[in-house]
């Protein structure tokens, strides 16, 4: 083609973009750097867990993302080289347009464009010089989608942004845009669903900012049911509202003249209606005081129709009400959808993990003999308190609710403590979810006894944080604080289930019976926040109750689920065979007082761990049994398909460690294999370990390889002193590996001082650096020579 050095059909995709597609788009008036983002990455890349290691997959990106406004992308363009048809990239373009919620998708090979209109679902072919302008696409969009003036008003209102502040991710942008769009259309009950750890409060901040700046809303109430949710919101995501914002407290309620001094109010249900919902402080504001209410954790509190807290929402019924939650409820008692309507947007845990914005999890399922076989007391047995124990079989559902086996609690504490000690990770923040407050206290004591060396240094290493314990609750901020080492191991029952932004939590221990899918999701959410700067790229769930079977439930990452509501902080026993309560109590409703039951304490039953099993989440969001060996073999064979290919590469490499490092970057985790299978670095070389794992070769030990070197007579090619240096290098190979042998800096170690130091060894013993390098290379060849 005229003007180009190579024919069009020989150009790469990048050449086609640079020479044909980009000029065609810019010719239509799209501004580079303002309206066009090139190779826009919209995910971080899924994290995969293998042993104790984590690797990231590639990010998803679109070749071009075109914007009408910074907060409103309007088209994606996918490119292919000229050996493909014009529309070859269309399916990918449509996929990305659907994910990014963009109305128009284009594909091109440099000859022209194919357009897919997602509003009409029609496709059109256009010439390379006929790409639509920004205004043309905008007019088509507002006409076809029937966009009102009010909708245009909020579309044109930008996000809040200050230098250095975070910008909305793609899914946050969609949640914001759909919510403000629904408000602009006149919808007064709206809900969006986003998995724990994906930034619901930041999303709410941007929604409020845009609605207020556009003039659609003037006074806002942010409503929550836990003080920590309000406080975190006030000092973090809502901070830019500054002095326009206040927290509703008794002082404010008692000074009517200051009630209307603010634009944004953060309040607790309990503050406005009392713990039991019988007070009416909210009436001091007047029914039309707020025109926007944002309800955090909308699945709780006022979610039930008969809840005493629901009357707050009903009192401010004229206001637009936006509910946000990670776990919407749909059952015979509670219906988020009935009140708010179907979610305008859902971003699930599975999608968050797939995109790499949330930490994946590894599950260790631990079975104990009493959990598998059950426990039946001998006839007439009395417990540690002298109570006659009912003669029946007790199982996991009973333990710590109706019957306590003290050694079982100790074994849980020991298993987790040993796990942390073996991995040298004793300061990984961990939450132990227990049956009730009594169980949480006993677990605390057992953990103290297993970790007395660290509790002697600081008693806060192990703490109970439950609703009845002021000392524990006072340490909650320190547990959340990534900079604070203590508390480290925390026991709880329900208090930490929700509302705790514990970014550094790496271990979740499940020793509670969890039948509620909502509660299960919330608990898992305590670990899903990433903190790669502090080494958190995944988290581990240690399950002693079989609770993680809920991962296999289709409802785990599906539509709103049937649930059972649990008492917020149980502290006593439950009936031997409790019947399900069709209308269980919830915060904001007055629960019926429980009937008295006896909890038995057994202190003479020894408990044994039967087995444990490690599972990881796969690309489909399913738990699969981890096989680090299979994963390593697959990646090794992906690099070197045959034994000969690997041997040749190894023999020709000037530095063997380069191959090891390269393989590790491709997912061959030899150090993890060694740890898992207890293979010492002094026993087998990495080379032999690779031959065994990937090609089924019987490995030689390091001792056998050193013996072969000496048998070959290689060392006798050198003078006595040079030979002594090489023998020390062989000792280093034995104790650590080939990496030390190849590193010339090793000559600075004290073992080589007797030879006069590095300079003397290189230039006097071997006659120069090149000779020394050749000697080491020859030593390596002798080490790896076939035996």
XYZ file of C-alpha atoms in Angstrom:
787
model
C 0.000 0.000 0.000
C 1.234 3.436 -0.897
C 2.996 5.256 1.914
C 3.662 2.138 4.028
C 6.798 0.005 4.140
C 4.868 -3.282 4.376
C 1.608 -4.400 2.746
C -1.512 -3.976 4.876
C -2.097 -7.719 5.214
C 1.408 -8.117 6.686
C 0.902 -5.448 9.349
C 0.496 -6.363 13.013
C -2.620 -5.472 14.943
C -0.723 -2.577 16.520
C 0.238 -1.297 13.054
C -3.405 -1.491 11.917
C -4.509 0.487 14.982
C -1.807 3.146 14.575
C -2.169 3.601 10.819
C -5.889 3.137 10.189
C -8.219 2.766 13.207
C -6.878 5.527 15.467
C -6.685 8.106 12.630
C -10.271 7.236 11.593
C -11.586 7.794 15.125
C -9.622 11.016 15.633
C -10.754 12.294 12.221
C -14.341 12.142 13.539
C -13.455 14.606 16.271
C -12.685 12.312 19.201
C -9.891 13.935 21.223
C -6.841 11.886 22.142
C -6.370 11.796 25.924
C -9.804 13.277 26.630
C -12.390 11.215 24.777
C -10.238 8.170 23.968
C -8.582 5.694 26.318
C -6.250 3.255 24.569
C -5.879 -0.316 25.837
C -8.046 0.510 28.823
C -7.554 -2.100 31.580
C -10.739 -2.459 33.585
C -9.782 -5.377 35.853
C -6.718 -6.082 37.960
C -6.441 -9.726 36.872
C -7.671 -12.673 38.884
C -5.426 -13.905 41.701
C -4.747 -17.636 41.753
C -3.574 -19.393 44.903
C -1.130 -22.290 44.883
C 0.167 -23.432 48.249
C 1.331 -20.294 50.025
C 1.902 -18.427 46.769
C -0.373 -16.207 44.738
C -0.056 -15.155 41.097
C -2.113 -12.705 39.039
C -3.641 -13.502 35.676
C -3.684 -10.950 32.893
C -5.904 -7.901 33.126
C -8.886 -7.526 30.839
C -8.617 -4.519 28.540
C -10.397 -3.065 25.573
C -8.441 -1.614 22.654
C -10.374 1.671 22.758
C -12.868 3.068 25.246
C -14.623 6.211 24.003
C -16.214 8.688 26.430
C -19.023 11.193 26.039
C -18.233 12.475 29.536
C -15.568 11.211 31.938
C -18.242 9.399 33.921
C -20.104 8.145 30.855
C -18.274 5.857 28.386
C -20.323 5.452 25.228
C -18.441 3.018 22.943
C -15.793 0.293 22.841
C -13.720 -0.561 19.771
C -11.925 -3.890 19.311
C -9.221 -4.220 16.660
C -7.819 -7.159 14.674
C -5.092 -7.329 12.051
C -5.992 -7.234 8.374
C -5.904 -11.014 7.991
C -9.182 -11.077 9.943
C -12.562 -9.941 8.682
C -13.832 -6.476 9.624
C -16.212 -7.876 12.253
C -13.904 -10.582 13.668
C -13.549 -8.790 16.999
C -17.264 -8.094 17.444
C -18.078 -10.830 19.952
C -15.264 -9.629 22.185
C -16.424 -6.026 21.743
C -19.995 -6.923 22.732
C -18.737 -8.862 25.756
C -16.703 -5.882 26.973
C -19.537 -3.460 26.194
C -21.890 -5.563 28.334
C -19.414 -5.741 31.220
C -18.710 -1.995 31.033
C -22.381 -1.083 30.438
C -21.562 0.779 27.231
C -24.282 1.256 24.555
C -22.196 0.937 21.359
C -19.618 -1.668 20.311
C -17.354 -1.579 17.249
C -14.971 -3.989 15.544
C -12.419 -3.182 12.847
C -9.536 -4.668 10.848
C -8.509 -1.352 9.347
C -10.740 -1.657 6.245
C -13.920 -0.398 7.930
C -16.077 -0.820 11.033
C -18.918 -3.038 12.145
C -21.210 -1.355 14.684
C -23.388 -3.143 17.259
C -26.071 -0.956 18.846
C -26.922 -2.505 22.241
C -30.124 -0.488 22.544
C -31.665 -1.654 19.255
C -29.555 -4.855 18.999
C -28.883 -4.020 15.329
C -25.545 -4.304 13.504
C -24.309 -2.070 10.683
C -21.212 -1.979 8.485
C -19.642 1.437 7.865
C -16.594 2.651 5.970
C -13.276 3.443 7.584
C -13.979 7.176 7.092
C -17.547 7.005 8.445
C -16.948 6.571 12.166
C -19.609 8.610 14.050
C -18.754 11.739 16.004
C -19.206 11.997 19.746
C -22.316 14.178 19.421
C -23.837 11.840 16.832
C -23.523 8.875 19.189
C -24.849 10.926 22.113
C -27.924 12.069 20.191
C -28.625 8.523 19.049
C -28.294 7.310 22.628
C -30.629 9.888 24.229
C -33.221 9.428 21.453
C -33.200 5.618 21.470
C -33.022 5.290 25.275
C -35.601 8.082 25.871
C -33.224 9.963 28.146
C -35.016 12.796 29.988
C -33.602 16.251 30.757
C -33.246 15.247 34.405
C -31.212 12.203 33.376
C -29.014 14.353 31.161
C -28.516 16.705 34.100
C -26.976 13.994 36.306
C -25.047 12.437 33.405
C -23.365 15.806 32.887
C -22.531 16.114 36.599
C -18.994 14.764 37.138
C -17.760 12.598 39.990
C -16.142 14.179 43.005
C -12.394 14.148 42.502
C -9.401 15.689 44.250
C -5.714 15.272 43.475
C -4.529 11.837 44.558
C -8.041 10.563 45.321
C -9.289 7.260 43.960
C -11.568 7.196 40.927
C -14.514 4.811 40.612
C -13.758 1.379 39.202
C -15.895 0.243 36.296
C -18.472 -1.580 38.433
C -18.719 1.333 40.870
C -19.297 3.667 37.928
C -22.119 1.431 36.700
C -23.731 1.296 40.159
C -23.442 5.094 40.499
C -24.744 5.832 37.009
C -27.675 3.442 37.215
C -28.666 4.699 40.645
C -28.573 8.423 39.799
C -30.318 7.602 36.531
C -33.114 5.824 38.432
C -33.463 8.841 40.750
C -33.603 11.180 37.753
C -36.387 9.039 36.284
C -38.401 9.593 39.461
C -37.918 6.202 41.130
C -38.194 6.622 44.896
C -37.160 3.121 46.034
C -33.846 1.891 44.659
C -31.340 -0.810 45.633
C -27.898 -1.821 44.421
C -25.983 -4.943 45.503
C -22.195 -5.052 45.775
C -20.070 -7.734 47.435
C -18.368 -6.933 50.717
C -15.080 -5.162 50.105
C -16.010 -3.633 46.738
C -16.620 -0.092 47.995
C -20.350 0.368 48.644
C -19.815 3.404 50.874
C -17.524 5.113 48.341
C -20.175 4.409 45.708
C -22.848 5.935 47.984
C -20.660 9.027 48.459
C -20.404 9.594 44.697
C -24.161 9.054 44.270
C -24.954 11.635 46.955
C -22.378 14.072 45.563
C -23.767 13.949 42.031
C -27.407 14.134 43.090
C -26.732 17.157 45.300
C -24.487 18.948 42.786
C -27.068 18.466 40.051
C -29.715 19.997 42.340
C -31.948 16.918 42.358
C -31.438 16.390 46.110
C -30.747 18.838 48.918
C -30.743 17.070 52.309
C -29.556 13.521 52.953
C -29.832 10.971 55.772
C -27.321 8.102 55.788
C -28.838 5.397 57.983
C -27.035 2.446 59.608
C -27.556 0.097 62.535
C -24.033 -0.022 63.958
C -21.966 2.803 65.332
C -18.799 1.585 63.639
C -20.480 1.800 60.211
C -21.357 5.438 60.828
C -17.941 6.324 62.241
C -16.019 4.630 59.408
C -18.188 6.418 56.855
C -17.764 9.795 58.559
C -13.967 9.735 58.690
C -13.269 7.871 55.455
C -15.427 7.936 52.327
C -17.688 10.855 53.351
C -14.815 13.017 54.611
C -14.975 15.450 51.627
C -18.441 16.600 52.751
C -16.660 18.358 55.610
C -18.719 20.761 57.714
C -21.839 20.168 55.629
C -22.098 16.818 57.415
C -22.909 15.794 60.995
C -23.518 12.680 63.026
C -26.888 12.610 64.743
C -26.356 12.391 68.509
C -28.268 13.318 71.643
C -26.812 16.813 71.673
C -28.129 17.521 68.177
C -31.540 16.049 68.984
C -31.784 18.193 72.120
C -31.043 21.469 70.294
C -33.829 21.937 67.730
C -32.364 25.234 66.515
C -29.354 23.351 65.055
C -31.279 20.552 63.375
C -31.327 22.237 59.973
C -27.711 23.444 60.052
C -26.383 20.652 57.845
C -26.989 18.998 54.490
C -25.851 15.452 55.228
C -26.793 13.575 58.419
C -25.384 10.220 59.527
C -27.648 8.401 61.938
C -28.256 5.150 63.784
C -31.647 3.491 63.931
C -31.102 3.137 67.676
C -30.441 6.871 68.068
C -33.574 7.794 66.172
C -35.984 5.128 67.426
C -34.384 3.523 70.488
C -32.955 0.019 70.871
C -36.449 -1.494 70.913
C -37.878 0.895 68.319
C -40.354 2.519 70.738
C -38.934 6.064 70.699
C -39.706 8.744 68.093
C -36.691 11.080 68.024
C -36.814 11.002 64.224
C -40.058 12.962 64.308
C -38.099 16.042 65.442
C -36.922 16.433 61.850
C -40.365 16.467 60.224
C -41.538 14.043 57.508
C -40.256 16.157 54.582
C -36.958 17.175 56.153
C -34.906 14.711 54.064
C -35.369 14.216 50.337
C -32.801 11.399 50.100
C -32.137 8.505 52.490
C -29.314 6.012 51.930
C -29.679 2.791 53.947
C -26.477 0.865 54.650
C -26.678 -2.924 55.130
C -30.262 -2.765 53.850
C -30.782 -6.485 54.495
C -30.856 -5.779 58.240
C -32.603 -3.422 60.619
C -35.622 -2.038 58.804
C -35.796 -4.801 56.211
C -38.795 -6.556 57.797
C -42.230 -5.051 57.335
C -43.164 -5.395 61.007
C -39.775 -4.205 62.282
C -40.104 -1.283 64.677
C -37.264 0.393 62.787
C -39.208 0.253 59.507
C -41.366 3.112 60.779
C -38.381 5.487 60.337
C -38.418 4.833 56.602
C -42.201 5.088 56.520
C -42.114 8.419 58.397
C -39.760 9.833 55.733
C -41.791 8.110 53.019
C -41.707 11.077 50.617
C -37.897 10.885 50.384
C -36.052 8.878 47.743
C -34.662 5.822 49.554
C -31.601 3.950 48.287
C -30.743 0.615 49.894
C -27.301 -0.911 49.540
C -26.195 -4.356 50.659
C -23.932 -7.279 49.836
C -26.633 -9.785 50.741
C -30.235 -8.912 49.881
C -32.912 -10.921 51.689
C -35.905 -12.678 50.212
C -37.913 -14.937 52.514
C -41.319 -15.198 54.069
C -40.453 -12.508 56.623
C -38.175 -10.087 54.796
C -38.140 -8.851 51.209
C -35.691 -6.232 50.034
C -37.067 -6.514 46.500
C -40.640 -5.948 47.656
C -39.620 -2.706 49.347
C -36.878 -1.369 47.059
C -37.592 -3.202 43.809
C -35.085 -5.386 41.989
C -31.474 -4.192 42.221
C -30.459 -1.695 39.569
C -27.049 -3.372 39.600
C -25.403 -6.421 41.184
C -21.663 -6.962 41.524
C -21.066 -10.366 43.078
C -18.268 -11.895 45.142
C -17.526 -14.272 42.272
C -17.145 -11.370 39.824
C -14.994 -9.423 42.276
C -12.624 -12.377 42.639
C -12.624 -12.988 38.876
C -11.705 -9.328 38.246
C -8.946 -9.427 40.857
C -10.498 -6.731 43.063
C -11.254 -9.187 45.868
C -9.053 -11.737 47.583
C -9.713 -15.374 46.672
C -9.930 -17.899 49.450
C -8.441 -21.237 50.347
C -10.457 -23.598 52.534
C -9.045 -26.080 55.034
C -11.748 -28.476 56.216
C -10.884 -30.154 59.492
C -12.746 -33.218 60.777
C -12.623 -34.428 64.382
C -13.691 -37.854 65.549
C -16.609 -36.561 67.631
C -17.823 -34.497 64.659
C -17.743 -37.526 62.374
C -19.014 -40.173 64.806
C -20.992 -38.070 67.248
C -20.789 -38.306 71.035
C -23.080 -40.362 73.252
C -22.564 -40.243 77.014
C -22.655 -43.481 78.940
C -25.848 -44.065 80.849
C -26.079 -41.982 84.017
C -23.111 -39.767 83.135
C -22.964 -36.377 84.827
C -21.073 -33.398 83.465
C -18.350 -31.296 85.102
C -21.012 -29.346 87.014
C -22.801 -32.428 88.280
C -25.689 -32.226 85.802
C -27.103 -35.509 84.491
C -26.514 -35.503 80.713
C -29.464 -36.443 78.514
C -28.823 -39.824 76.923
C -28.695 -39.216 73.184
C -26.200 -38.767 70.363
C -24.711 -35.262 70.200
C -23.154 -33.955 66.988
C -21.664 -30.798 65.424
C -24.965 -28.962 65.701
C -24.971 -29.569 69.467
C -21.359 -28.919 70.377
C -20.905 -25.675 72.311
C -24.646 -24.930 72.069
C -26.114 -27.749 74.123
C -23.021 -29.685 75.119
C -19.430 -28.527 75.522
C -16.553 -30.967 75.034
C -13.694 -28.970 76.481
C -10.982 -30.905 74.642
C -12.671 -30.120 71.325
C -12.202 -26.384 71.934
C -8.574 -27.000 72.892
C -7.955 -29.026 69.734
C -9.361 -26.228 67.550
C -7.089 -23.695 69.258
C -4.071 -26.007 68.936
C -4.708 -26.812 65.255
C -4.894 -23.150 64.228
C -1.988 -22.122 66.473
C 0.192 -24.915 65.040
C -0.836 -23.907 61.519
C 0.328 -20.336 62.157
C 3.545 -21.484 63.816
C 4.454 -23.892 60.994
C 4.034 -21.139 58.413
C 5.878 -18.565 60.537
C 2.791 -16.369 60.301
C 1.736 -15.920 63.902
C 0.916 -12.258 63.420
C -1.617 -12.790 60.649
C -4.812 -11.263 61.977
C -7.421 -13.962 62.520
C -11.098 -14.044 63.496
C -12.534 -17.100 65.280
C -16.328 -17.277 64.849
C -17.837 -19.136 67.783
C -21.300 -20.366 68.751
C -21.932 -17.807 71.494
C -20.183 -15.553 73.995
C -19.437 -18.454 76.350
C -17.776 -20.381 73.515
C -15.837 -17.283 72.432
C -14.466 -16.886 75.963
C -13.441 -20.545 76.218
C -11.773 -20.305 72.798
C -9.899 -17.213 73.968
C -8.581 -19.093 76.987
C -7.501 -22.076 74.865
C -5.657 -19.765 72.430
C -3.905 -17.985 75.296
C -2.634 -21.334 76.567
C -1.368 -22.305 73.103
C 0.351 -18.944 72.596
C 1.518 -17.965 76.066
C 4.943 -16.929 74.733
C 3.289 -14.101 72.769
C 0.601 -13.173 75.292
C 3.433 -12.656 77.800
C 4.798 -9.983 75.463
C 1.376 -8.353 74.974
C -1.839 -9.725 76.436
C -3.738 -8.297 73.461
C -2.272 -10.969 71.163
C -5.456 -12.954 71.936
C -8.692 -11.103 72.700
C -12.425 -11.710 72.815
C -14.452 -9.049 71.020
C -18.135 -9.571 71.757
C -21.089 -7.300 72.426
C -20.904 -7.715 76.209
C -17.178 -7.051 76.575
C -16.113 -3.386 76.835
C -12.375 -4.162 76.891
C -12.612 -6.170 73.692
C -14.808 -3.665 71.867
C -12.378 -0.902 72.848
C -9.682 -2.758 70.854
C -11.783 -3.138 67.706
C -10.208 -0.118 65.996
C -6.741 -1.539 66.695
C -7.746 -4.865 65.173
C -8.941 -3.046 62.054
C -5.857 -0.796 61.883
C -3.290 -2.316 59.477
C -0.494 -0.541 61.344
C -1.430 -2.072 64.709
C -0.021 -5.522 65.484
C -2.497 -6.191 68.282
C -5.069 -7.662 68.774
C -4.020 -10.530 66.499
C -6.188 -13.567 67.272
C -9.753 -12.459 67.996
C -12.668 -14.611 69.130
C -16.259 -13.493 68.584
C -19.779 -14.758 68.079
C -21.745 -12.220 66.027
C -20.200 -8.805 66.611
C -17.617 -9.059 63.801
C -19.967 -10.678 61.296
C -20.601 -7.375 59.500
C -19.501 -3.777 59.473
C -15.821 -4.387 60.210
C -13.414 -3.267 57.507
C -10.678 -5.691 58.593
C -8.456 -5.329 55.563
C -5.591 -7.308 57.059
C -7.679 -10.293 58.225
C -6.002 -13.327 56.638
C -7.502 -16.202 58.622
C -11.188 -16.881 59.262
C -11.859 -19.780 61.618
C -15.361 -21.224 61.501
C -16.332 -23.063 64.661
C -19.974 -21.968 64.621
C -23.047 -23.500 63.006
C -24.156 -21.091 60.290
C -27.419 -21.924 58.567
C -28.092 -18.465 57.172
C -26.716 -17.815 53.704
C -26.782 -14.084 54.426
C -24.697 -14.486 57.570
C -22.302 -16.848 55.776
C -21.724 -14.328 52.991
C -21.135 -11.564 55.500
C -18.604 -13.658 57.430
C -16.695 -14.570 54.264
C -16.694 -10.865 53.443
C -14.474 -10.212 56.475
C -11.561 -11.687 54.529
C -12.155 -10.560 50.949
C -10.443 -7.177 51.100
C -7.033 -7.142 49.433
C -3.936 -5.582 50.986
C -1.032 -6.590 48.714
C 1.287 -3.974 50.236
C 1.159 -5.962 53.484
C 1.275 -9.342 51.790
C -2.443 -10.115 51.715
C -3.429 -11.471 48.310
C -5.701 -14.268 49.535
C -7.174 -15.484 52.791
C -7.660 -18.856 54.412
C -10.855 -20.259 55.891
C -10.331 -23.020 58.455
C -13.646 -24.821 58.827
C -14.378 -27.088 61.796
C -18.160 -27.290 61.254
C -18.685 -28.183 57.600
C -20.049 -24.683 57.068
C -18.160 -24.219 53.807
C -20.524 -26.724 52.192
C -22.574 -23.569 51.604
C -20.062 -22.621 48.889
C -21.602 -25.426 46.807
C -25.107 -23.982 47.210
C -26.257 -22.326 43.949
C -27.587 -19.479 46.071
C -24.119 -18.607 47.405
C -23.364 -16.324 44.488
C -26.803 -16.228 42.932
C -30.014 -14.306 43.377
C -31.385 -13.284 46.816
C -31.723 -16.342 49.009
C -33.984 -17.898 51.625
C -32.432 -17.339 55.040
C -32.916 -17.876 58.743
C -32.414 -14.830 60.947
C -30.174 -15.347 63.966
C -30.137 -13.739 67.372
C -27.509 -10.944 67.316
C -25.435 -12.126 70.308
C -26.538 -15.513 71.684
C -24.952 -16.427 74.989
C -26.984 -19.377 76.254
C -27.866 -22.904 75.159
C -30.505 -23.819 72.654
C -33.150 -26.507 72.896
C -32.046 -30.093 72.314
C -34.113 -30.313 69.134
C -35.149 -26.726 68.442
C -37.956 -26.096 66.013
C -37.324 -23.421 63.389
C -38.911 -20.106 64.335
C -41.122 -18.863 61.491
C -40.776 -15.261 62.683
C -37.373 -15.088 64.376
C -36.368 -12.002 66.356
C -34.173 -9.288 64.859
C -32.653 -6.044 66.070
C -35.452 -3.497 66.137
C -38.035 -6.062 67.242
C -38.613 -7.214 70.806
C -37.629 -10.925 71.017
C -39.475 -13.388 73.175
C -37.437 -14.388 76.263
C -35.832 -17.816 75.701
C -36.911 -20.777 77.756
C -34.194 -21.969 80.161
C -32.065 -24.883 78.947
C -29.112 -26.682 80.477
C -25.773 -26.599 78.706
C -23.605 -29.591 79.615
C -19.831 -29.398 80.116
C -17.779 -32.561 79.478
C -14.134 -32.416 80.561
C -13.099 -36.080 80.343
C -13.575 -36.798 76.639
C -10.426 -36.819 74.488
C -10.902 -35.532 70.942
C -8.739 -36.428 67.942
C -8.399 -34.799 64.533
C -9.254 -37.377 61.871
C -8.127 -35.501 58.756
C -7.924 -32.167 57.006
C -8.330 -31.226 53.365
C -7.173 -28.132 51.494
C -9.355 -26.685 48.738
C -9.016 -23.605 46.551
C -11.512 -21.678 44.447
C -11.221 -22.373 40.711
C -11.925 -20.120 37.722
C -15.614 -21.087 37.862
C -15.943 -20.072 41.491
C -16.088 -23.696 42.702
C -13.983 -25.219 45.460
C -11.652 -27.925 44.199
C -9.132 -30.055 46.081
C -5.748 -28.440 45.727
C -3.002 -30.356 43.947
C 0.115 -28.238 43.896
C 2.002 -31.115 42.290
C -0.388 -31.324 39.326
C -0.315 -27.550 38.901
C 3.483 -27.502 38.958
C 3.712 -30.381 36.469
C 1.303 -28.665 34.066
C 3.252 -25.387 34.135
C 6.599 -27.133 33.817
C 5.442 -29.101 30.770
C 4.034 -25.887 29.339
C 7.568 -24.483 29.283
C 9.507 -27.662 28.432
C 7.322 -30.261 26.761
C 9.948 -33.040 26.804
C 12.759 -34.167 29.067
C 15.333 -33.606 26.306
C 14.121 -30.047 25.790
C 14.588 -29.271 29.473
C 17.994 -31.003 29.711
C 19.257 -29.032 26.691
C 18.061 -25.729 28.130
C 19.627 -26.552 31.496
C 22.948 -27.617 29.988
C 23.185 -24.537 27.757
C 22.286 -22.037 30.469
C 25.234 -20.066 31.815
C 23.358 -19.732 35.117
C 21.004 -22.499 36.186
C 19.261 -20.275 38.747
C 17.929 -18.127 35.891
C 15.878 -21.112 34.697
C 14.590 -21.788 38.230
C 13.567 -18.125 38.673
C 11.883 -18.056 35.263
C 9.946 -21.236 36.032
C 8.814 -19.793 39.363
C 7.426 -16.739 37.568
C 5.430 -19.187 35.406
C 3.875 -20.967 38.386
C 6.438 -23.682 39.208
C 6.604 -23.233 42.983
C 9.353 -25.576 44.126
C 9.636 -24.021 47.587
C 5.933 -24.735 48.187
C 6.340 -28.328 46.979
C 9.258 -28.755 49.361
C 7.270 -27.371 52.292
C 4.182 -29.467 51.529
C 6.056 -32.731 50.962
C 8.803 -32.087 53.547
C 11.615 -32.276 50.988
C 14.785 -30.726 52.413
C 16.958 -28.421 50.290
C 19.947 -30.446 51.510
C 18.429 -33.670 50.239
C 17.423 -33.098 46.622
C 18.474 -30.406 44.164
C 15.855 -28.281 42.360
C 16.983 -29.900 39.104
C 16.183 -33.391 40.371
C 12.910 -32.236 41.904
C 11.855 -30.899 38.500
C 12.838 -34.127 36.756
C 10.792 -36.110 39.252
C 7.690 -33.865 39.186
C 7.441 -33.265 35.465
C 9.008 -36.309 33.820
C 8.798 -39.069 36.414
C 12.578 -39.463 36.669
C 14.061 -41.010 39.793
C 15.997 -38.227 41.534
C 19.609 -38.371 42.656
C 20.329 -36.951 46.076
C 22.788 -34.094 46.433
C 25.156 -36.441 48.231
C 25.084 -38.781 45.217
C 25.772 -35.909 42.813
C 28.737 -34.676 44.874
C 30.090 -38.227 45.028
C 29.849 -38.449 41.224
C 31.740 -35.156 40.814
C 34.598 -36.495 42.895
C 34.486 -39.823 41.043
C 34.806 -38.062 37.677
C 38.084 -36.488 38.808
C 36.992 -32.979 37.782
C 38.468 -31.396 40.923
C 41.928 -32.775 40.164
C 42.254 -30.541 37.124
C 43.127 -27.734 39.535
C 45.846 -26.933 42.024
C 45.462 -27.986 45.624
C 44.294 -24.561 46.805
C 41.901 -24.039 43.858
C 40.573 -27.550 44.459
C 39.924 -26.664 48.107
C 37.885 -23.607 46.982
C 35.782 -25.818 44.705
C 35.218 -28.289 47.540
C 33.877 -25.455 49.730
C 31.563 -24.513 46.860
C 30.345 -28.115 46.807
C 29.568 -27.825 50.516
C 27.565 -24.684 49.765
C 25.710 -26.541 47.026
C 24.895 -29.295 49.519
C 23.533 -26.922 52.161
C 21.650 -24.429 50.001
C 21.714 -24.950 46.248
C 23.179 -24.028 42.907
C 22.241 -20.371 43.396
C 25.062 -19.888 45.926
C 27.587 -21.658 43.717
C 26.798 -19.322 40.798
C 26.969 -16.149 42.874
C 30.532 -14.805 42.870
C 29.749 -12.748 45.986
C 29.788 -15.968 47.985
C 33.570 -15.636 48.059
C 33.123 -12.824 50.600
C 31.853 -15.285 53.219
C 34.055 -16.222 56.165
C 34.540 -19.779 54.880
C 36.753 -18.352 52.119
C 38.863 -16.067 54.329
C 41.506 -18.775 54.723
C 42.173 -18.497 50.968
C 42.930 -14.763 51.208
C 39.522 -13.341 50.251
C 37.682 -12.830 46.966
C 40.401 -10.960 45.048
C 43.125 -13.436 46.009
C 40.956 -16.453 45.092
C 39.967 -15.130 41.679
C 43.313 -13.762 40.528
C 45.895 -15.871 42.378
C 44.201 -19.247 42.806
C 42.430 -19.295 39.407
C 44.360 -16.758 37.368
C 41.556 -14.288 36.643
C 37.784 -13.851 36.594
C 37.258 -15.682 33.309
C 39.165 -18.723 34.545
C 37.214 -18.719 37.825
C 33.888 -18.454 35.938
C 34.884 -21.346 33.655
C 35.867 -23.451 36.655
C 32.494 -22.876 38.320
C 30.686 -23.649 35.070
C 32.677 -26.843 34.725
C 31.807 -27.732 38.317
C 28.106 -27.254 37.520
C 28.392 -29.463 34.438
C 30.048 -32.133 36.554
C 27.287 -31.869 39.173
C 24.549 -32.378 36.602
C 26.351 -34.911 34.412
C 24.321 -38.111 33.949
C 25.218 -40.677 36.585
